[in-house]
Tab-separated table of C-alpha atoms in Angstrom:
chain	number	residue	atom	x	y	z
A	145	MET	CA	46.269	-60.440	18.632
A	146	SER	CA	42.912	-60.675	17.049
A	147	THR	CA	42.098	-63.026	14.245
A	148	PRO	CA	40.178	-61.981	11.081
A	149	CYS	CA	37.253	-64.065	12.282
A	150	ASN	CA	37.029	-62.187	15.576
A	151	ARG	CA	37.088	-58.808	13.766
A	152	ALA	CA	34.300	-59.821	11.464
A	153	ALA	CA	32.216	-61.092	14.267
A	154	ALA	CA	32.725	-57.873	16.168
A	155	ARG	CA	31.722	-55.866	13.117
A	156	ASP	CA	28.493	-57.862	12.670
A	157	THR	CA	27.251	-57.251	16.220
A	158	GLY	CA	27.511	-53.382	16.142
A	159	HIS	CA	25.828	-50.749	14.042
A	160	THR	CA	27.608	-48.373	11.708
A	161	LEU	CA	27.532	-44.600	12.082
A	162	VAL	CA	25.435	-44.347	8.850
A	163	GLU	CA	22.825	-46.697	10.297
A	164	LEU	CA	22.595	-44.673	13.535
A	165	LEU	CA	22.334	-41.426	11.587
A	166	LEU	CA	19.551	-42.868	9.385
A	167	VAL	CA	17.615	-43.825	12.519
A	168	LEU	CA	18.009	-40.301	13.939
A	169	VAL	CA	16.881	-38.689	10.704
A	170	LEU	CA	13.751	-40.902	10.646
A	171	ALA	CA	13.003	-40.049	14.274
A	172	ALA	CA	13.367	-36.315	13.516
A	173	VAL	CA	10.985	-36.527	10.564
A	174	LEU	CA	8.388	-38.340	12.629
A	175	LEU	CA	8.724	-35.612	15.344
A	176	VAL	CA	8.384	-32.823	12.782
A	177	VAL	CA	5.197	-34.365	11.496
A	178	ALA	CA	3.674	-35.393	14.887
A	179	ILE	CA	4.355	-32.308	17.059
A	180	PRO	CA	2.137	-29.805	15.152
A	181	GLY	CA	-0.829	-32.252	15.251
A	182	TYR	CA	-0.290	-32.783	19.005
A	183	GLN	CA	-0.173	-29.077	19.682
A	184	GLN	CA	-3.405	-28.579	17.737
A	185	VAL	CA	-5.055	-31.259	19.871
A	186	GLN	CA	-3.889	-29.434	22.978
A	187	LEU	CA	-5.236	-26.088	21.791
A	188	LYS	CA	-8.580	-27.615	21.005
A	189	SER	CA	-8.751	-29.361	24.331
A	190	ARG	CA	-8.028	-26.247	26.268
A	191	ARG	CA	-10.625	-24.399	24.174
A	192	LYS	CA	-13.247	-26.944	25.153
A	193	VAL	CA	-12.330	-26.367	28.825
A	194	ALA	CA	-12.910	-22.638	28.336
A	195	ALA	CA	-16.221	-23.172	26.514
A	196	GLY	CA	-17.366	-25.342	29.403
A	197	MET	CA	-16.412	-22.692	31.929
A	198	LEU	CA	-18.224	-20.123	29.937
A	199	LEU	CA	-21.424	-22.216	30.130
A	200	ALA	CA	-20.904	-22.680	33.885
A	201	LEU	CA	-20.364	-18.892	34.310
A	202	ALA	CA	-23.466	-18.052	32.334
A	203	SER	CA	-25.452	-20.546	34.425
A	204	ARG	CA	-24.097	-18.901	37.594
A	205	GLN	CA	-25.251	-15.516	36.186
A	206	GLU	CA	-28.772	-16.918	35.552
A	207	ALA	CA	-28.890	-18.327	39.117
A	208	PHE	CA	-27.852	-14.895	40.406
A	209	LEU	CA	-30.601	-13.292	38.401
A	210	ARG	CA	-33.217	-15.627	39.906
A	211	ASN	CA	-32.047	-14.932	43.464
A	212	TYR	CA	-31.454	-11.137	43.165
A	213	GLN	CA	-33.627	-10.064	40.263
A	214	ARG	CA	-30.582	-8.612	38.570
A	215	TYR	CA	-27.441	-9.793	36.888
A	216	ALA	CA	-24.166	-9.679	38.751
A	217	ALA	CA	-22.068	-6.663	37.854
A	218	SER	CA	-18.737	-8.317	38.693
A	219	MET	CA	-16.984	-11.657	38.912
A	220	ALA	CA	-16.680	-11.139	42.641
A	221	GLU	CA	-20.439	-11.082	43.038
A	222	LEU	CA	-20.585	-14.512	41.465
A	223	GLY	CA	-17.922	-15.767	43.887
A	224	PHE	CA	-14.938	-15.662	41.575
A	225	GLN	CA	-11.792	-13.607	41.560
A	226	ASP	CA	-11.735	-10.708	39.196
A	227	PRO	CA	-10.203	-11.189	36.661
A	228	LEU	CA	-10.734	-14.937	36.533
A	229	TYR	CA	-7.868	-16.858	35.043
A	230	ILE	CA	-8.170	-20.626	34.428
A	231	ASP	CA	-5.696	-23.300	33.446
A	232	SER	CA	-6.189	-26.308	31.166
A	233	MET	CA	-7.965	-28.193	33.978
A	234	ALA	CA	-10.518	-25.483	34.512
A	235	SER	CA	-8.957	-24.573	37.874
A	236	THR	CA	-8.284	-21.050	38.983
A	237	ALA	CA	-4.757	-20.005	37.969
A	238	THR	CA	-2.397	-17.151	38.167
A	239	ALA	CA	-2.064	-14.899	35.079
A	240	SER	CA	1.292	-16.366	34.195
A	241	ARG	CA	0.020	-20.041	34.381
A	242	ALA	CA	-3.412	-19.515	32.818
A	243	THR	CA	-4.679	-20.545	29.411
A	244	TYR	CA	-7.781	-18.286	29.431
A	245	ARG	CA	-9.028	-15.074	31.172
A	246	LEU	CA	-12.793	-15.002	31.724
A	247	ASP	CA	-14.735	-11.759	31.805
A	248	LEU	CA	-18.353	-10.589	32.162
A	249	LEU	CA	-19.401	-8.503	29.230
A	250	GLN	CA	-21.385	-5.368	29.918
A	251	VAL	CA	-22.543	-2.522	27.743
A	252	GLU	CA	-23.511	0.613	29.687
A	253	GLY	CA	-23.845	-1.425	32.852
A	254	ARG	CA	-26.146	-3.994	31.259
A	255	TYR	CA	-24.989	-7.689	31.212
A	256	THR	CA	-24.516	-8.903	27.631
A	257	GLY	CA	-22.607	-12.178	28.040
A	258	VAL	CA	-19.349	-13.845	29.134
A	259	ARG	CA	-16.033	-13.981	27.299
A	260	ALA	CA	-12.944	-16.200	27.346
A	261	VAL	CA	-9.770	-14.656	26.041
A	262	ALA	CA	-6.740	-16.940	25.221
A	263	VAL	CA	-3.609	-16.011	27.085
A	264	ASN	CA	0.016	-17.345	27.331
A	265	ALA	CA	0.527	-20.489	25.333
A	266	GLN	CA	-3.156	-20.699	24.275
A	267	GLY	CA	-2.563	-17.450	22.361
A	268	ALA	CA	-1.206	-19.647	19.591
A	269	ASP	CA	-4.830	-20.647	18.869
A	270	ARG	CA	-5.031	-17.981	16.108
A	271	SER	CA	-8.423	-18.865	14.772
A	272	CYS	CA	-10.152	-18.947	18.160
A	273	ARG	CA	-8.517	-16.397	20.339
A	274	GLU	CA	-11.804	-15.166	21.925
A	275	LEU	CA	-14.935	-17.239	22.764
A	276	VAL	CA	-18.065	-15.343	23.604
A	277	LEU	CA	-21.356	-16.602	25.015
A	278	GLY	CA	-24.052	-13.947	24.748
A	279	ALA	CA	-26.779	-13.398	27.382
A	280	SER	CA	-29.383	-14.871	25.042
A	281	GLY	CA	-27.211	-17.972	24.261
A	282	GLU	CA	-25.551	-16.986	21.003
A	283	ARG	CA	-22.029	-18.377	20.539
A	284	LEU	CA	-19.253	-16.445	18.814
A	285	ALA	CA	-15.547	-17.035	18.407
A	286	VAL	CA	-13.113	-14.406	17.080
A	287	GLY	CA	-9.611	-15.178	15.736
A	288	SER	CA	-6.592	-12.979	15.484
A	289	THR	CA	-7.738	-11.562	12.087
A	290	GLY	CA	-11.046	-10.437	13.623
A	291	GLU	CA	-13.220	-12.818	11.606
A	292	SER	CA	-15.948	-14.846	13.387
A	293	ASN	CA	-15.483	-18.640	13.491
A	294	TYR	CA	-18.382	-20.616	14.947
A	295	ALA	CA	-16.457	-23.837	14.375
A	296	CYS	CA	-14.457	-23.008	17.526
A	297	TRP	CA	-17.531	-24.086	19.655
A	298	GLN	CA	-17.686	-27.520	17.865
């Protein structure tokens, strides 16, 4: 049989259901606040990787021009698969695992620049769905609304 002292001591060492629920509610609130910020950091990080790959692709195009006196007409001529999909580490990826698809832009067979289009999870980057680096170096970003957003390159 337990004595009143033993019951009181046992009660003091444990936590009540209300205390545990309070801790769970606080943890949930912290997660609700932290997760969107973390997701935005991920989107921006992947966007920076894509911008770097666009610069590398444009540089490869310029090297091709120096060697062959013309721009490459396809990604294959530059030594890449066509279409080129990259992941968040700037590695070649399958379409289902990729964060961006990179393309050469051409108008009537004339090279005009390179483009990165957000795919899969990166498609949540609504303000910067498409990054474009023009042949003369101009930078453009287009969101889902179609408006330009140069801040995407920052």
